[in-house]
Amino acid sequence: MANSRWTVAAETSPVSLRRRGQVLERAILDAALEQLSTVGWSGLTMEGVAAGAQTGKAAVYRRWPSKEDLVADALQAALPQLVEADDHGSVREDLFQLCRRVRDAMYSRSGFALRSVLHECDSAAAERFLAVIVRQVIEPSTQLFRDVVRRGMVRGDVRPDAAHDLVIDVIPGLMMYRSKVCGSEWPDGDIAEMIDQVMVPLLRPYEG
């Protein structure tokens, strides 16, 4: 069973590394993320994290008194930062490249870890972790999609009223629906088709 591997590791692995401060904290957060990615929320234990980080259980509990506290910080530290949408010369290419970045965040190790948390833990804990992805992925990516659309409006290749909330929600909505319901992992070809078949016609300036 998944739990047994970590339990045995916690009992038999010698604590051999002497680290302090941020170096030790980074090792503990990395170990927590690794457990989430492999054994999930239900299989993660503080003992297993300590073994993975090659430190004592007390060092983990001193910094994070609960499993929920540790996981929240591990996810927050690991989720990719979406801070700027590069200008590739057209709204089509800007959206394509931005969607690839969002896809990579969704399917990164931290993205898989976050989904395991949301699917397995109780509703109260899930609400806390959902706030992390809203703050670090959904809100930043939505703002970047809005920035791309507004940049296209300045260029003249996007209609002037396209920065509406419902328009901005189309890409995240499609990506989440097809990921969760259809099992799509959004290869580049599917992203290109979404942009060409849905977004470019939706954003195109009115004729006449």
Coordinates of C-alpha atoms in Angstrom, one line a residue:
M1 CA 0.0 0.0 0.0
A2 CA 1.1 3.6 -0.6
N3 CA 1.1 4.4 3.1
S4 CA 3.4 1.6 4.0
R5 CA 6.3 2.8 1.9
W6 CA 6.4 6.1 3.8
T7 CA 5.8 4.5 7.2
V8 CA 8.7 2.1 6.7
A9 CA 10.9 5.0 5.5
A10 CA 10.0 7.0 8.5
E11 CA 11.0 4.1 10.8
T12 CA 14.2 3.0 9.1
S13 CA 15.7 6.1 7.4
P14 CA 18.5 7.6 9.4
V15 CA 18.4 11.3 10.0
S16 CA 21.7 12.2 8.4
L17 CA 21.5 15.8 7.2
R18 CA 22.0 18.8 9.4
R19 CA 20.3 21.8 7.9
R20 CA 18.7 24.8 9.3
G21 CA 16.5 27.7 8.4
Q22 CA 15.2 28.1 4.9
V23 CA 17.3 25.2 3.5
L24 CA 15.6 22.8 5.9
E25 CA 12.2 24.4 5.3
R26 CA 12.6 24.0 1.5
A27 CA 13.5 20.3 1.9
I28 CA 10.4 19.7 4.1
L29 CA 8.1 21.5 1.6
D30 CA 9.6 19.6 -1.3
A31 CA 9.1 16.3 0.6
A32 CA 5.4 17.2 1.3
L33 CA 4.9 18.0 -2.4
E34 CA 6.5 14.7 -3.4
Q35 CA 4.2 12.8 -1.1
L36 CA 1.1 14.6 -2.4
S37 CA 2.1 13.8 -6.0
T38 CA 2.7 10.1 -5.3
V39 CA 0.5 8.9 -2.4
G40 CA -2.0 11.8 -2.3
W41 CA -3.6 13.7 0.6
S42 CA -4.8 10.5 2.3
G43 CA -1.4 8.9 2.2
L44 CA 0.6 11.9 3.3
T45 CA 1.8 11.8 6.9
M46 CA 4.0 14.1 8.8
E47 CA 6.3 11.1 9.5
G48 CA 6.6 10.4 5.9
V49 CA 7.4 14.0 5.1
A50 CA 10.1 14.0 7.8
A51 CA 11.7 10.9 6.3
G52 CA 11.6 12.3 2.8
A53 CA 13.3 15.5 4.0
Q54 CA 15.8 13.4 6.0
T55 CA 15.0 15.3 9.2
G56 CA 13.2 14.6 12.5
K57 CA 9.4 14.7 12.9
A58 CA 9.8 17.3 15.6
A59 CA 11.4 19.7 13.0
V60 CA 8.3 19.4 10.9
Y61 CA 5.9 19.9 13.7
R62 CA 7.8 22.9 15.0
R63 CA 7.2 24.8 11.8
W64 CA 3.8 23.3 10.8
P65 CA 1.5 22.2 13.6
S66 CA -0.9 20.4 11.3
K67 CA -0.9 18.5 8.0
E68 CA -3.2 21.2 6.6
D69 CA -0.8 24.0 7.4
L70 CA 2.1 22.1 5.8
V71 CA 0.3 21.3 2.6
A72 CA -1.1 24.8 2.2
D73 CA 2.5 26.2 2.4
A74 CA 3.9 23.5 0.1
L75 CA 1.3 24.3 -2.6
Q76 CA 1.7 28.0 -2.2
A77 CA 5.5 27.7 -2.6
A78 CA 5.4 25.4 -5.6
L79 CA 2.6 26.7 -7.8
P80 CA 4.0 28.5 -10.9
Q81 CA 3.9 32.3 -10.9
L82 CA 1.9 33.8 -13.7
V83 CA 2.9 37.4 -13.7
E84 CA 3.2 38.6 -17.3
A85 CA 1.7 37.9 -20.7
D86 CA 4.4 38.3 -23.4
D87 CA 3.6 40.2 -26.6
H88 CA 3.9 37.9 -29.6
G89 CA 2.5 40.3 -32.1
S90 CA -1.1 39.1 -32.4
V91 CA -4.0 38.2 -30.1
R92 CA -4.0 34.7 -31.5
E93 CA -0.4 34.0 -30.7
D94 CA -0.6 35.8 -27.3
L95 CA -3.5 33.6 -26.3
F96 CA -1.9 30.4 -27.6
Q97 CA 1.3 30.9 -25.6
L98 CA -0.6 32.0 -22.5
C99 CA -2.8 28.9 -22.6
R100 CA 0.3 26.7 -22.9
R101 CA 1.6 28.3 -19.7
V102 CA -1.7 27.8 -17.9
R103 CA -1.8 24.2 -19.1
D104 CA 1.8 23.6 -17.8
A105 CA 0.8 25.0 -14.4
M106 CA -2.3 22.7 -14.3
Y107 CA -0.2 19.6 -15.1
S108 CA 2.9 20.4 -13.2
R109 CA 3.8 18.4 -10.1
S110 CA 2.2 21.1 -7.9
G111 CA -0.9 21.0 -10.1
F112 CA -1.3 17.3 -9.7
A113 CA -0.7 17.6 -6.0
L114 CA -3.3 20.3 -5.6
R115 CA -5.9 18.2 -7.5
S116 CA -5.2 15.2 -5.2
V117 CA -5.9 17.5 -2.2
L118 CA -9.1 18.9 -3.6
H119 CA -10.4 15.4 -4.6
E120 CA -9.6 13.7 -1.3
C121 CA -9.8 15.9 1.7
D122 CA -13.0 17.1 3.4
S123 CA -14.9 20.2 2.3
A124 CA -13.5 22.5 5.0
A125 CA -9.9 21.7 4.1
A126 CA -10.7 21.8 0.4
E127 CA -12.0 25.3 0.7
R128 CA -8.7 26.4 2.2
F129 CA -6.7 24.8 -0.6
L130 CA -9.0 26.1 -3.3
A131 CA -8.3 29.6 -2.0
V132 CA -4.6 28.9 -2.9
I133 CA -5.3 28.0 -6.5
V134 CA -7.7 30.9 -6.8
R135 CA -5.1 33.4 -5.5
Q136 CA -2.1 32.0 -7.4
V137 CA -3.5 30.5 -10.6
I138 CA -7.1 31.5 -11.4
E139 CA -7.0 35.2 -10.5
P140 CA -3.5 35.8 -12.1
S141 CA -4.3 33.9 -15.3
T142 CA -7.7 35.7 -15.7
Q143 CA -6.0 39.0 -15.4
L144 CA -3.4 38.0 -18.0
F145 CA -6.1 36.9 -20.4
R146 CA -7.8 40.3 -19.9
D147 CA -4.4 42.0 -20.5
V148 CA -4.0 40.1 -23.8
V149 CA -7.5 41.0 -24.9
R150 CA -7.0 44.7 -24.1
R151 CA -3.7 44.7 -25.9
G152 CA -5.5 43.3 -28.9
M153 CA -8.0 46.1 -28.7
V154 CA -5.2 48.6 -28.9
R155 CA -3.8 46.9 -31.9
G156 CA -7.2 46.8 -33.6
D157 CA -7.5 43.0 -33.9
V158 CA -10.0 42.7 -31.1
R159 CA -13.5 44.2 -30.9
P160 CA -13.8 47.1 -28.5
D161 CA -16.2 45.5 -26.1
A162 CA -14.4 42.2 -25.8
A163 CA -13.0 42.6 -22.3
H164 CA -16.3 41.5 -20.7
D165 CA -16.1 39.0 -17.8
L166 CA -18.0 36.3 -19.8
V167 CA -15.6 36.5 -22.7
I168 CA -12.6 36.3 -20.4
D169 CA -14.1 33.2 -18.7
V170 CA -14.4 31.3 -22.0
I171 CA -10.9 29.9 -22.0
P172 CA -10.6 29.0 -18.3
G173 CA -14.1 27.5 -18.5
L174 CA -13.3 25.3 -21.5
M175 CA -10.0 24.2 -20.1
M176 CA -11.4 23.2 -16.7
Y177 CA -14.5 21.5 -18.2
R178 CA -12.5 19.4 -20.7
S179 CA -9.9 18.6 -18.1
K180 CA -12.3 17.4 -15.5
V181 CA -15.1 16.0 -17.5
C182 CA -13.4 14.8 -20.7
G183 CA -10.0 13.9 -19.3
S184 CA -8.2 16.2 -21.8
E185 CA -4.6 17.1 -21.0
W186 CA -4.7 19.9 -23.5
P187 CA -1.9 19.1 -26.0
D188 CA -0.8 22.1 -28.1
G189 CA -3.0 21.0 -31.0
D190 CA -6.2 21.2 -28.9
I191 CA -5.1 24.6 -27.6
A192 CA -4.6 25.9 -31.1
E193 CA -8.0 24.6 -32.2
M194 CA -9.7 26.3 -29.2
I195 CA -8.0 29.6 -30.1
D196 CA -8.8 29.4 -33.8
Q197 CA -12.3 28.0 -33.6
V198 CA -13.6 29.8 -30.6
M199 CA -11.5 32.7 -29.4
V200 CA -10.4 34.3 -32.6
P201 CA -14.0 34.5 -34.1
L202 CA -15.3 35.6 -30.7
L203 CA -12.8 38.5 -30.4
R204 CA -12.8 39.5 -34.1
P205 CA -13.8 43.2 -34.7
Y206 CA -17.3 43.8 -36.0
E207 CA -17.5 44.3 -39.8
G208 CA -18.9 47.4 -41.3

